[in-house]
Structure formats: structure tokens, C-alpha cells
Tab-separated table of N, CA and C in Angstrom:
chain	number	residue	atom	x	y	z
A	1	UNK	N	14.488	-8.665	-7.265
A	1	UNK	CA	13.118	-8.818	-7.631
A	1	UNK	C	12.414	-7.494	-7.730
A	2	UNK	N	13.132	-6.385	-7.917
A	2	UNK	CA	12.635	-5.064	-7.897
A	2	UNK	C	11.838	-4.827	-9.243
A	3	UNK	N	11.962	-5.616	-10.205
A	3	UNK	CA	11.190	-5.436	-11.494
A	3	UNK	C	9.741	-5.978	-11.330
A	4	UNK	N	9.371	-6.540	-10.314
A	4	UNK	CA	7.977	-6.925	-10.128
A	4	UNK	C	7.023	-5.858	-10.107
A	5	UNK	N	5.938	-5.899	-10.855
A	5	UNK	CA	4.988	-4.871	-10.963
A	5	UNK	C	4.331	-4.637	-9.564
A	6	UNK	N	4.054	-3.355	-9.324
A	6	UNK	CA	3.384	-3.038	-8.049
A	6	UNK	C	2.135	-3.829	-7.843
A	7	UNK	N	1.267	-3.788	-8.876
A	7	UNK	CA	-0.019	-4.630	-8.691
A	7	UNK	C	0.207	-6.008	-8.350
A	8	UNK	N	1.322	-6.627	-8.975
A	8	UNK	CA	1.548	-8.072	-8.637
A	8	UNK	C	2.032	-8.267	-7.176
A	9	UNK	N	2.820	-7.278	-6.716
A	9	UNK	CA	3.294	-7.263	-5.311
A	9	UNK	C	2.098	-7.155	-4.401
A	10	UNK	N	1.219	-6.216	-4.666
A	10	UNK	CA	0.046	-6.036	-3.882
A	10	UNK	C	-0.764	-7.272	-3.738
A	11	UNK	N	-0.849	-7.976	-4.828
A	11	UNK	CA	-1.717	-9.249	-4.955
A	11	UNK	C	-0.977	-10.272	-3.944
A	12	UNK	N	0.276	-10.382	-4.089
A	12	UNK	CA	1.026	-11.300	-3.274
A	12	UNK	C	0.946	-10.963	-1.795
A	13	UNK	N	1.092	-9.616	-1.549
A	13	UNK	CA	0.992	-9.155	-0.200
A	13	UNK	C	-0.350	-9.389	0.449
A	14	UNK	N	-1.354	-9.118	-0.349
A	14	UNK	CA	-2.751	-9.396	0.157
A	14	UNK	C	-2.989	-10.876	0.557
A	15	UNK	N	-2.201	-11.714	-0.112
A	15	UNK	CA	-2.325	-13.185	0.132
A	15	UNK	C	-1.281	-13.649	1.233
A	16	UNK	N	-0.673	-12.657	1.931
A	16	UNK	CA	0.152	-12.942	3.044
A	16	UNK	C	1.666	-13.244	2.752
A	17	UNK	N	2.059	-12.970	1.616
A	17	UNK	CA	3.447	-13.140	1.218
A	17	UNK	C	4.339	-12.075	1.927
A	18	UNK	N	5.102	-12.536	3.027
A	18	UNK	CA	5.842	-11.536	3.784
A	18	UNK	C	6.868	-10.780	2.922
A	19	UNK	N	7.608	-11.451	2.004
A	19	UNK	CA	8.480	-10.724	1.133
A	19	UNK	C	7.899	-9.630	0.237
A	20	UNK	N	6.672	-9.941	-0.242
A	20	UNK	CA	5.917	-9.007	-1.004
A	20	UNK	C	5.536	-7.808	-0.087
A	21	UNK	N	5.073	-8.035	1.123
A	21	UNK	CA	4.751	-6.926	2.023
A	21	UNK	C	5.963	-6.085	2.277
A	22	UNK	N	7.057	-6.748	2.471
A	22	UNK	CA	8.295	-5.970	2.812
A	22	UNK	C	8.692	-5.109	1.551
A	23	UNK	N	8.469	-5.623	0.305
A	23	UNK	CA	8.800	-4.847	-0.895
A	23	UNK	C	7.796	-3.677	-1.109
A	24	UNK	N	6.543	-3.936	-0.810
A	24	UNK	CA	5.568	-2.870	-0.874
A	24	UNK	C	5.892	-1.666	0.064
A	25	UNK	N	6.243	-2.038	1.288
A	25	UNK	CA	6.671	-1.076	2.376
A	25	UNK	C	7.869	-0.320	1.803
A	26	UNK	N	8.875	-1.147	1.406
A	26	UNK	CA	10.159	-0.490	0.926
A	26	UNK	C	9.927	0.509	-0.174
A	27	UNK	N	9.047	0.142	-1.211
A	27	UNK	CA	8.776	1.012	-2.345
A	27	UNK	C	8.070	2.312	-1.888
A	28	UNK	N	7.228	2.240	-0.852
A	28	UNK	CA	6.536	3.342	-0.383
A	28	UNK	C	7.262	4.105	0.804
A	29	UNK	N	8.430	3.659	1.183
A	29	UNK	CA	9.128	4.278	2.268
A	29	UNK	C	9.442	5.785	2.034
A	30	UNK	N	9.809	6.245	0.827
A	30	UNK	CA	9.955	7.638	0.588
A	30	UNK	C	8.790	8.528	0.944
A	31	UNK	N	7.505	7.971	0.614
A	31	UNK	CA	6.329	8.745	0.875
A	31	UNK	C	6.034	8.649	2.419
A	32	UNK	N	6.323	7.503	3.024
A	32	UNK	CA	6.074	7.346	4.441
A	32	UNK	C	6.892	8.364	5.199
A	33	UNK	N	8.236	8.429	4.808
A	33	UNK	CA	9.189	9.397	5.485
A	33	UNK	C	8.691	10.870	5.229
A	34	UNK	N	8.313	11.132	3.968
A	34	UNK	CA	7.900	12.554	3.756
A	34	UNK	C	6.643	12.881	4.607
A	35	UNK	N	5.576	12.009	4.630
A	35	UNK	CA	4.430	12.405	5.378
A	35	UNK	C	4.610	12.320	6.865
A	36	UNK	N	5.411	11.408	7.332
A	36	UNK	CA	5.688	11.365	8.779
A	36	UNK	C	6.464	12.553	9.248
A	37	UNK	N	7.394	13.037	8.406
A	37	UNK	CA	8.001	14.334	8.750
A	37	UNK	C	6.993	15.492	8.751
A	38	UNK	N	6.092	15.509	7.753
A	38	UNK	CA	5.082	16.605	7.739
A	38	UNK	C	4.145	16.604	8.954
A	39	UNK	N	3.818	15.321	9.361
A	39	UNK	CA	2.968	15.129	10.573
A	39	UNK	C	3.696	15.641	11.844
A	40	UNK	N	4.923	15.385	11.917
A	40	UNK	CA	5.765	16.006	12.962
A	40	UNK	C	5.648	15.384	14.355
A	41	UNK	N	5.132	14.182	14.582
A	41	UNK	CA	5.177	13.654	15.912
A	41	UNK	C	5.887	12.202	15.908
A	42	UNK	N	6.358	11.812	17.011
A	42	UNK	CA	7.248	10.705	17.180
A	42	UNK	C	6.797	9.407	16.635
A	43	UNK	N	5.550	9.099	16.723
A	43	UNK	CA	5.025	7.804	16.186
A	43	UNK	C	4.439	7.803	14.777
A	44	UNK	N	4.573	8.941	14.125
A	44	UNK	CA	3.950	9.210	12.853
A	44	UNK	C	4.332	8.089	11.771
A	45	UNK	N	5.726	7.859	11.735
A	45	UNK	CA	6.184	6.850	10.786
A	45	UNK	C	5.628	5.413	11.022
A	46	UNK	N	5.627	4.924	12.311
A	46	UNK	CA	5.103	3.678	12.634
A	46	UNK	C	3.571	3.588	12.392
A	47	UNK	N	2.845	4.685	12.637
A	47	UNK	CA	1.387	4.659	12.467
A	47	UNK	C	1.092	4.657	10.975
A	48	UNK	N	1.921	5.346	10.111
A	48	UNK	CA	1.666	5.349	8.751
A	48	UNK	C	1.988	3.988	8.105
A	49	UNK	N	2.984	3.288	8.618
A	49	UNK	CA	3.314	1.916	8.135
A	49	UNK	C	2.146	1.005	8.596
A	50	UNK	N	1.706	1.095	9.739
A	50	UNK	CA	0.501	0.307	10.269
A	50	UNK	C	-0.679	0.538	9.335
A	51	UNK	N	-0.955	1.832	8.946
A	51	UNK	CA	-2.071	2.138	8.058
A	51	UNK	C	-1.821	1.506	6.742
A	52	UNK	N	-0.664	1.556	6.205
A	52	UNK	CA	-0.290	0.981	4.939
A	52	UNK	C	-0.536	-0.589	4.961
A	53	UNK	N	-0.158	-1.215	6.041
A	53	UNK	CA	-0.418	-2.682	6.138
A	53	UNK	C	-1.857	-2.986	6.168
A	54	UNK	N	-2.692	-2.162	6.817
A	54	UNK	CA	-4.191	-2.434	6.778
A	54	UNK	C	-4.652	-2.170	5.393
A	55	UNK	N	-4.171	-1.120	4.625
A	55	UNK	CA	-4.570	-0.667	3.382
A	55	UNK	C	-4.303	-1.823	2.367
A	56	UNK	N	-3.297	-2.512	2.446
A	56	UNK	CA	-2.926	-3.528	1.543
A	56	UNK	C	-4.058	-4.474	1.494
A	57	UNK	N	-4.599	-4.940	2.670
A	57	UNK	CA	-5.673	-5.855	2.734
A	57	UNK	C	-7.048	-5.383	2.236
A	58	UNK	N	-7.146	-4.011	2.212
A	58	UNK	CA	-8.423	-3.487	1.774
A	58	UNK	C	-8.429	-3.144	0.339
A	59	UNK	N	-7.224	-3.022	-0.327
A	59	UNK	CA	-7.176	-2.693	-1.690
A	59	UNK	C	-7.734	-3.769	-2.641
A	60	UNK	N	-8.729	-3.373	-3.404
A	60	UNK	CA	-9.329	-4.383	-4.311
A	60	UNK	C	-8.382	-4.847	-5.399
A	61	UNK	N	-8.264	-6.146	-5.603
A	61	UNK	CA	-7.449	-6.776	-6.552
A	61	UNK	C	-8.192	-6.790	-7.883
A	62	UNK	N	-7.510	-6.853	-9.054
A	62	UNK	CA	-8.132	-6.897	-10.353
A	62	UNK	C	-9.206	-8.012	-10.432
A	63	UNK	N	-8.846	-9.138	-9.833
A	63	UNK	CA	-9.753	-10.332	-9.837
A	63	UNK	C	-10.942	-10.136	-8.923
A	64	UNK	N	-11.034	-9.122	-8.099
A	64	UNK	CA	-12.121	-8.844	-7.182
A	64	UNK	C	-12.964	-7.780	-7.556
A	65	UNK	N	-12.692	-7.054	-8.625
A	65	UNK	CA	-13.413	-5.932	-9.125
A	65	UNK	C	-13.407	-5.922	-10.622
A	66	UNK	N	-14.522	-5.332	-11.118
A	66	UNK	CA	-14.681	-5.195	-12.637
A	66	UNK	C	-13.636	-4.026	-13.081
A	67	UNK	N	-13.530	-3.059	-12.306
A	67	UNK	CA	-12.689	-1.981	-12.717
A	67	UNK	C	-11.725	-1.606	-11.624
A	68	UNK	N	-10.531	-2.167	-11.782
A	68	UNK	CA	-9.557	-1.870	-10.603
A	68	UNK	C	-8.558	-0.753	-10.838
A	69	UNK	N	-8.958	0.181	-11.746
A	69	UNK	CA	-8.076	1.271	-12.090
A	69	UNK	C	-7.986	2.206	-10.827
A	70	UNK	N	-6.881	2.889	-10.708
A	70	UNK	CA	-6.770	3.792	-9.565
A	70	UNK	C	-7.890	4.834	-9.558
A	71	UNK	N	-8.356	5.273	-10.699
A	71	UNK	CA	-9.401	6.306	-10.788
A	71	UNK	C	-10.604	5.867	-10.045
A	72	UNK	N	-11.093	4.548	-10.442
A	72	UNK	CA	-12.360	4.073	-9.789
A	72	UNK	C	-12.092	3.696	-8.353
A	73	UNK	N	-10.910	3.310	-7.942
A	73	UNK	CA	-10.590	3.082	-6.544
A	73	UNK	C	-10.729	4.330	-5.750
A	74	UNK	N	-10.277	5.443	-6.258
A	74	UNK	CA	-10.322	6.660	-5.457
A	74	UNK	C	-11.718	7.264	-5.479
A	75	UNK	N	-12.540	6.713	-6.234
A	75	UNK	CA	-13.961	7.312	-6.271
A	75	UNK	C	-14.908	6.662	-5.252
A	76	UNK	N	-14.291	6.083	-4.149
A	76	UNK	CA	-15.153	5.574	-3.053
A	76	UNK	C	-15.256	4.061	-2.988
A	77	UNK	N	-14.504	3.248	-3.768
A	77	UNK	CA	-14.739	1.914	-3.678
A	77	UNK	C	-14.025	1.271	-2.429
A	78	UNK	N	-13.170	2.142	-1.814
A	78	UNK	CA	-12.520	1.612	-0.612
A	78	UNK	C	-12.584	2.750	0.476
A	79	UNK	N	-12.751	2.384	1.665
A	79	UNK	CA	-12.634	3.436	2.707
A	79	UNK	C	-11.450	3.131	3.656
A	80	UNK	N	-10.883	4.259	4.093
A	80	UNK	CA	-9.704	3.996	4.982
A	80	UNK	C	-10.043	4.630	6.363
């Protein structure tokens, strides 16, 4: 099911679909690994994954916002 769009996975994950959550985390694993290495402390990877899981639920879905483009999202529509 790797061909599922990321936005569709986020929508499913936001609604509690465990498989979608796993796929989102899997797709972002290279970034999690990269930044946990840069942070350089033992719990960095698990803390980044915890942050990611919380962020999934904060991310506005297209159906919840008039403009769900990444540009508008990064201009302060969500706080982490």
C-alpha cells in the first residue's frame, strides 16, 4: 500500500487508523533518524517519534481548512 498519498495517510492516521500511523512513521523514518543523530542524545529518536504522533493529530486536514497547502500551514496555522 506504499502508493497511498501522504495526505490520505495523514487523514486516516488522524482518525486513528493504526496501519496508516505506522506507514506515516515509516515514511518519515529517514528524517527521524537524521535529526535524532544530529540531536545526539539517547532518547532523541523516541522523542521525535512521540512528537510526530502528536503532530499527526494537530495537522489540519483539507476538509478542516480552506487552504491546506503546506505554505499556509507553515505560516502559523498550527503550533507545535
